[in-house]
JSON list of C-alpha atoms in Angstrom, two decimals:
[
{"chain": "E", "resi": 3, "resn": "LEU", "atom": "CA", "xyz": [-12.88, 12.41, 40.22]},
{"chain": "E", "resi": 4, "resn": "ARG", "atom": "CA", "xyz": [-16.34, 10.81, 40.30]},
{"chain": "E", "resi": 5, "resn": "ALA", "atom": "CA", "xyz": [-18.10, 14.11, 39.64]},
{"chain": "E", "resi": 6, "resn": "GLY", "atom": "CA", "xyz": [-15.70, 14.92, 36.82]},
{"chain": "E", "resi": 7, "resn": "THR", "atom": "CA", "xyz": [-16.21, 11.52, 35.24]},
{"chain": "E", "resi": 8, "resn": "ARG", "atom": "CA", "xyz": [-19.99, 11.83, 35.33]},
{"chain": "E", "resi": 9, "resn": "PHE", "atom": "CA", "xyz": [-19.85, 15.39, 34.00]},
{"chain": "E", "resi": 10, "resn": "ILE", "atom": "CA", "xyz": [-17.65, 14.41, 31.06]},
{"chain": "E", "resi": 11, "resn": "TYR", "atom": "CA", "xyz": [-19.84, 11.40, 30.29]},
{"chain": "E", "resi": 12, "resn": "ILE", "atom": "CA", "xyz": [-23.19, 13.23, 30.56]},
{"chain": "E", "resi": 13, "resn": "ALA", "atom": "CA", "xyz": [-22.34, 16.74, 29.36]},
{"chain": "E", "resi": 14, "resn": "LEU", "atom": "CA", "xyz": [-19.64, 16.07, 26.76]},
{"chain": "E", "resi": 15, "resn": "ALA", "atom": "CA", "xyz": [-19.32, 12.48, 25.58]},
{"chain": "E", "resi": 16, "resn": "SER", "atom": "CA", "xyz": [-23.02, 11.59, 25.29]},
{"chain": "E", "resi": 17, "resn": "PRO", "atom": "CA", "xyz": [-24.04, 14.70, 23.29]},
{"chain": "E", "resi": 18, "resn": "ALA", "atom": "CA", "xyz": [-20.97, 14.27, 21.05]},
{"chain": "E", "resi": 19, "resn": "ALA", "atom": "CA", "xyz": [-21.93, 10.64, 20.47]},
{"chain": "E", "resi": 20, "resn": "VAL", "atom": "CA", "xyz": [-25.48, 11.60, 19.52]},
{"chain": "E", "resi": 21, "resn": "VAL", "atom": "CA", "xyz": [-24.24, 14.27, 17.08]},
{"chain": "E", "resi": 22, "resn": "ALA", "atom": "CA", "xyz": [-21.77, 11.81, 15.54]},
{"chain": "E", "resi": 23, "resn": "VAL", "atom": "CA", "xyz": [-24.36, 9.07, 15.08]},
{"chain": "E", "resi": 24, "resn": "VAL", "atom": "CA", "xyz": [-27.04, 11.40, 13.70]},
{"chain": "E", "resi": 25, "resn": "SER", "atom": "CA", "xyz": [-24.70, 13.18, 11.29]},
{"chain": "E", "resi": 26, "resn": "GLY", "atom": "CA", "xyz": [-23.15, 9.88, 10.18]},
{"chain": "E", "resi": 27, "resn": "THR", "atom": "CA", "xyz": [-26.58, 8.39, 9.55]},
{"chain": "E", "resi": 28, "resn": "ALA", "atom": "CA", "xyz": [-27.65, 11.51, 7.65]},
{"chain": "E", "resi": 29, "resn": "LEU", "atom": "CA", "xyz": [-24.72, 10.94, 5.29]},
{"chain": "E", "resi": 30, "resn": "ILE", "atom": "CA", "xyz": [-26.47, 7.84, 4.00]},
{"chain": "E", "resi": 31, "resn": "TYR", "atom": "CA", "xyz": [-29.20, 10.01, 2.52]},
{"chain": "E", "resi": 32, "resn": "VAL", "atom": "CA", "xyz": [-27.18, 13.12, 1.68]},
{"chain": "E", "resi": 33, "resn": "MET", "atom": "CA", "xyz": [-24.27, 11.38, -0.06]},
{"chain": "E", "resi": 34, "resn": "LYS", "atom": "CA", "xyz": [-26.30, 8.37, -1.18]},
{"chain": "E", "resi": 35, "resn": "VAL", "atom": "CA", "xyz": [-23.62, 5.99, 0.01]},
{"chain": "E", "resi": 36, "resn": "TYR", "atom": "CA", "xyz": [-24.80, 2.40, -0.10]},
{"chain": "E", "resi": 37, "resn": "ALA", "atom": "CA", "xyz": [-21.41, 0.69, -0.48]},
{"chain": "E", "resi": 38, "resn": "PRO", "atom": "CA", "xyz": [-20.57, -2.36, 1.66]},
{"chain": "E", "resi": 39, "resn": "TRP", "atom": "CA", "xyz": [-17.71, -0.51, 3.39]},
{"chain": "E", "resi": 40, "resn": "PHE", "atom": "CA", "xyz": [-20.23, 2.05, 4.68]},
{"chain": "E", "resi": 41, "resn": "PHE", "atom": "CA", "xyz": [-22.34, -0.64, 6.32]},
{"chain": "E", "resi": 42, "resn": "ALA", "atom": "CA", "xyz": [-19.19, -2.12, 7.86]},
{"chain": "E", "resi": 43, "resn": "LYS", "atom": "CA", "xyz": [-18.46, 1.36, 9.22]},
{"chain": "E", "resi": 44, "resn": "LEU", "atom": "CA", "xyz": [-21.97, 1.57, 10.67]},
{"chain": "E", "resi": 45, "resn": "THR", "atom": "CA", "xyz": [-21.39, -1.79, 12.36]},
{"chain": "E", "resi": 46, "resn": "LEU", "atom": "CA", "xyz": [-18.25, -0.45, 14.04]},
{"chain": "E", "resi": 47, "resn": "VAL", "atom": "CA", "xyz": [-20.14, 2.69, 15.05]},
{"chain": "E", "resi": 48, "resn": "ALA", "atom": "CA", "xyz": [-22.86, 0.50, 16.59]},
{"chain": "E", "resi": 49, "resn": "ALA", "atom": "CA", "xyz": [-20.12, -1.28, 18.55]},
{"chain": "E", "resi": 50, "resn": "MET", "atom": "CA", "xyz": [-18.91, 2.13, 19.75]},
{"chain": "E", "resi": 51, "resn": "VAL", "atom": "CA", "xyz": [-22.44, 2.98, 20.88]},
{"chain": "E", "resi": 52, "resn": "LEU", "atom": "CA", "xyz": [-22.62, -0.27, 22.85]},
{"chain": "E", "resi": 53, "resn": "PHE", "atom": "CA", "xyz": [-19.22, 0.45, 24.39]},
{"chain": "E", "resi": 54, "resn": "HIS", "atom": "CA", "xyz": [-20.41, 3.94, 25.34]},
{"chain": "E", "resi": 55, "resn": "ALA", "atom": "CA", "xyz": [-23.47, 2.47, 27.05]},
{"chain": "E", "resi": 56, "resn": "GLY", "atom": "CA", "xyz": [-21.25, -0.04, 28.81]},
{"chain": "E", "resi": 57, "resn": "CYS", "atom": "CA", "xyz": [-19.07, 2.81, 30.06]},
{"chain": "E", "resi": 58, "resn": "GLY", "atom": "CA", "xyz": [-22.16, 4.48, 31.50]},
{"chain": "E", "resi": 59, "resn": "LYS", "atom": "CA", "xyz": [-23.00, 1.29, 33.36]},
{"chain": "E", "resi": 60, "resn": "LEU", "atom": "CA", "xyz": [-19.40, 0.98, 34.51]},
{"chain": "E", "resi": 61, "resn": "ILE", "atom": "CA", "xyz": [-19.49, 4.52, 35.91]},
{"chain": "E", "resi": 62, "resn": "LEU", "atom": "CA", "xyz": [-22.53, 3.54, 38.01]},
{"chain": "E", "resi": 63, "resn": "VAL", "atom": "CA", "xyz": [-20.93, 0.29, 39.18]},
{"chain": "E", "resi": 64, "resn": "LEU", "atom": "CA", "xyz": [-17.69, 2.01, 40.16]},
{"chain": "E", "resi": 65, "resn": "ARG", "atom": "CA", "xyz": [-19.67, 4.63, 42.06]},
{"chain": "E", "resi": 66, "resn": "GLU", "atom": "CA", "xyz": [-21.23, 1.93, 44.24]},
{"chain": "E", "resi": 67, "resn": "ARG", "atom": "CA", "xyz": [-18.19, -0.35, 44.49]},
{"chain": "E", "resi": 68, "resn": "PRO", "atom": "CA", "xyz": [-15.04, 1.65, 43.65]},
{"chain": "E", "resi": 69, "resn": "GLN", "atom": "CA", "xyz": [-12.64, -1.23, 44.22]},
{"chain": "E", "resi": 70, "resn": "SER", "atom": "CA", "xyz": [-14.51, -3.80, 42.12]},
{"chain": "E", "resi": 71, "resn": "TRP", "atom": "CA", "xyz": [-12.27, -3.42, 39.04]},
{"chain": "E", "resi": 72, "resn": "ARG", "atom": "CA", "xyz": [-8.50, -3.39, 38.97]},
{"chain": "E", "resi": 73, "resn": "PRO", "atom": "CA", "xyz": [-6.93, -0.35, 37.27]},
{"chain": "E", "resi": 74, "resn": "GLY", "atom": "CA", "xyz": [-5.15, -2.61, 34.76]},
{"chain": "E", "resi": 75, "resn": "VAL", "atom": "CA", "xyz": [-8.47, -3.98, 33.51]},
{"chain": "E", "resi": 76, "resn": "LEU", "atom": "CA", "xyz": [-9.87, -0.48, 33.10]},
{"chain": "E", "resi": 77, "resn": "LEU", "atom": "CA", "xyz": [-6.74, 0.58, 31.23]},
{"chain": "E", "resi": 78, "resn": "ALA", "atom": "CA", "xyz": [-7.03, -2.45, 28.94]},
{"chain": "E", "resi": 79, "resn": "LEU", "atom": "CA", "xyz": [-10.64, -1.49, 28.18]},
{"chain": "E", "resi": 80, "resn": "ALA", "atom": "CA", "xyz": [-9.35, 1.78, 26.74]},
{"chain": "E", "resi": 81, "resn": "GLY", "atom": "CA", "xyz": [-7.84, -0.18, 23.85]},
{"chain": "E", "resi": 82, "resn": "LEU", "atom": "CA", "xyz": [-11.23, -1.27, 22.51]},
{"chain": "E", "resi": 83, "resn": "PRO", "atom": "CA", "xyz": [-12.55, 2.18, 21.50]},
{"chain": "E", "resi": 84, "resn": "CYS", "atom": "CA", "xyz": [-9.14, 3.02, 20.06]},
{"chain": "E", "resi": 85, "resn": "ALA", "atom": "CA", "xyz": [-9.34, -0.08, 17.84]},
{"chain": "E", "resi": 86, "resn": "LEU", "atom": "CA", "xyz": [-12.92, 0.76, 16.82]},
{"chain": "E", "resi": 87, "resn": "ILE", "atom": "CA", "xyz": [-11.99, 4.34, 15.95]},
{"chain": "E", "resi": 88, "resn": "LEU", "atom": "CA", "xyz": [-9.00, 3.20, 13.89]},
{"chain": "E", "resi": 89, "resn": "GLY", "atom": "CA", "xyz": [-11.25, 0.71, 12.10]},
{"chain": "E", "resi": 90, "resn": "VAL", "atom": "CA", "xyz": [-13.77, 3.42, 11.24]},
{"chain": "E", "resi": 91, "resn": "LEU", "atom": "CA", "xyz": [-11.03, 5.74, 10.01]},
{"chain": "E", "resi": 92, "resn": "TRP", "atom": "CA", "xyz": [-9.55, 3.00, 7.84]},
{"chain": "E", "resi": 93, "resn": "LEU", "atom": "CA", "xyz": [-12.94, 2.15, 6.33]},
{"chain": "E", "resi": 94, "resn": "VAL", "atom": "CA", "xyz": [-13.74, 5.78, 5.56]},
{"chain": "E", "resi": 95, "resn": "LEU", "atom": "CA", "xyz": [-10.33, 6.65, 4.12]},
{"chain": "E", "resi": 96, "resn": "ALA", "atom": "CA", "xyz": [-9.61, 3.41, 2.23]},
{"chain": "E", "resi": 97, "resn": "GLN", "atom": "CA", "xyz": [-13.19, 2.61, 1.21]},
{"chain": "E", "resi": 98, "resn": "PRO", "atom": "CA", "xyz": [-12.25, -1.01, 0.50]},
{"chain": "E", "resi": 99, "resn": "ARG", "atom": "CA", "xyz": [-14.25, -3.22, -1.83]},
{"chain": "E", "resi": 100, "resn": "PHE", "atom": "CA", "xyz": [-15.78, -6.24, -0.13]}
]
């Protein structure tokens, strides 16, 4: 389980995160989007990047001390990226005026 978690984080999730951030940032210049909703979206994406980094740290902590976090806490942490993703989707699809 530990090896699988590290593999998914290093080989799949991290490269996908880099591609998503780079392509999303490139849209600023390609589509010339300077609307306030876009900057709100970038703020949520920055929060996702911080969460991703926190997950990397958590993987290292759980490797050293596997029983340091209760499974319920880890399951509750899964709700945060889901909320961030839904927020980004809403901002992109609705493009609200602020």
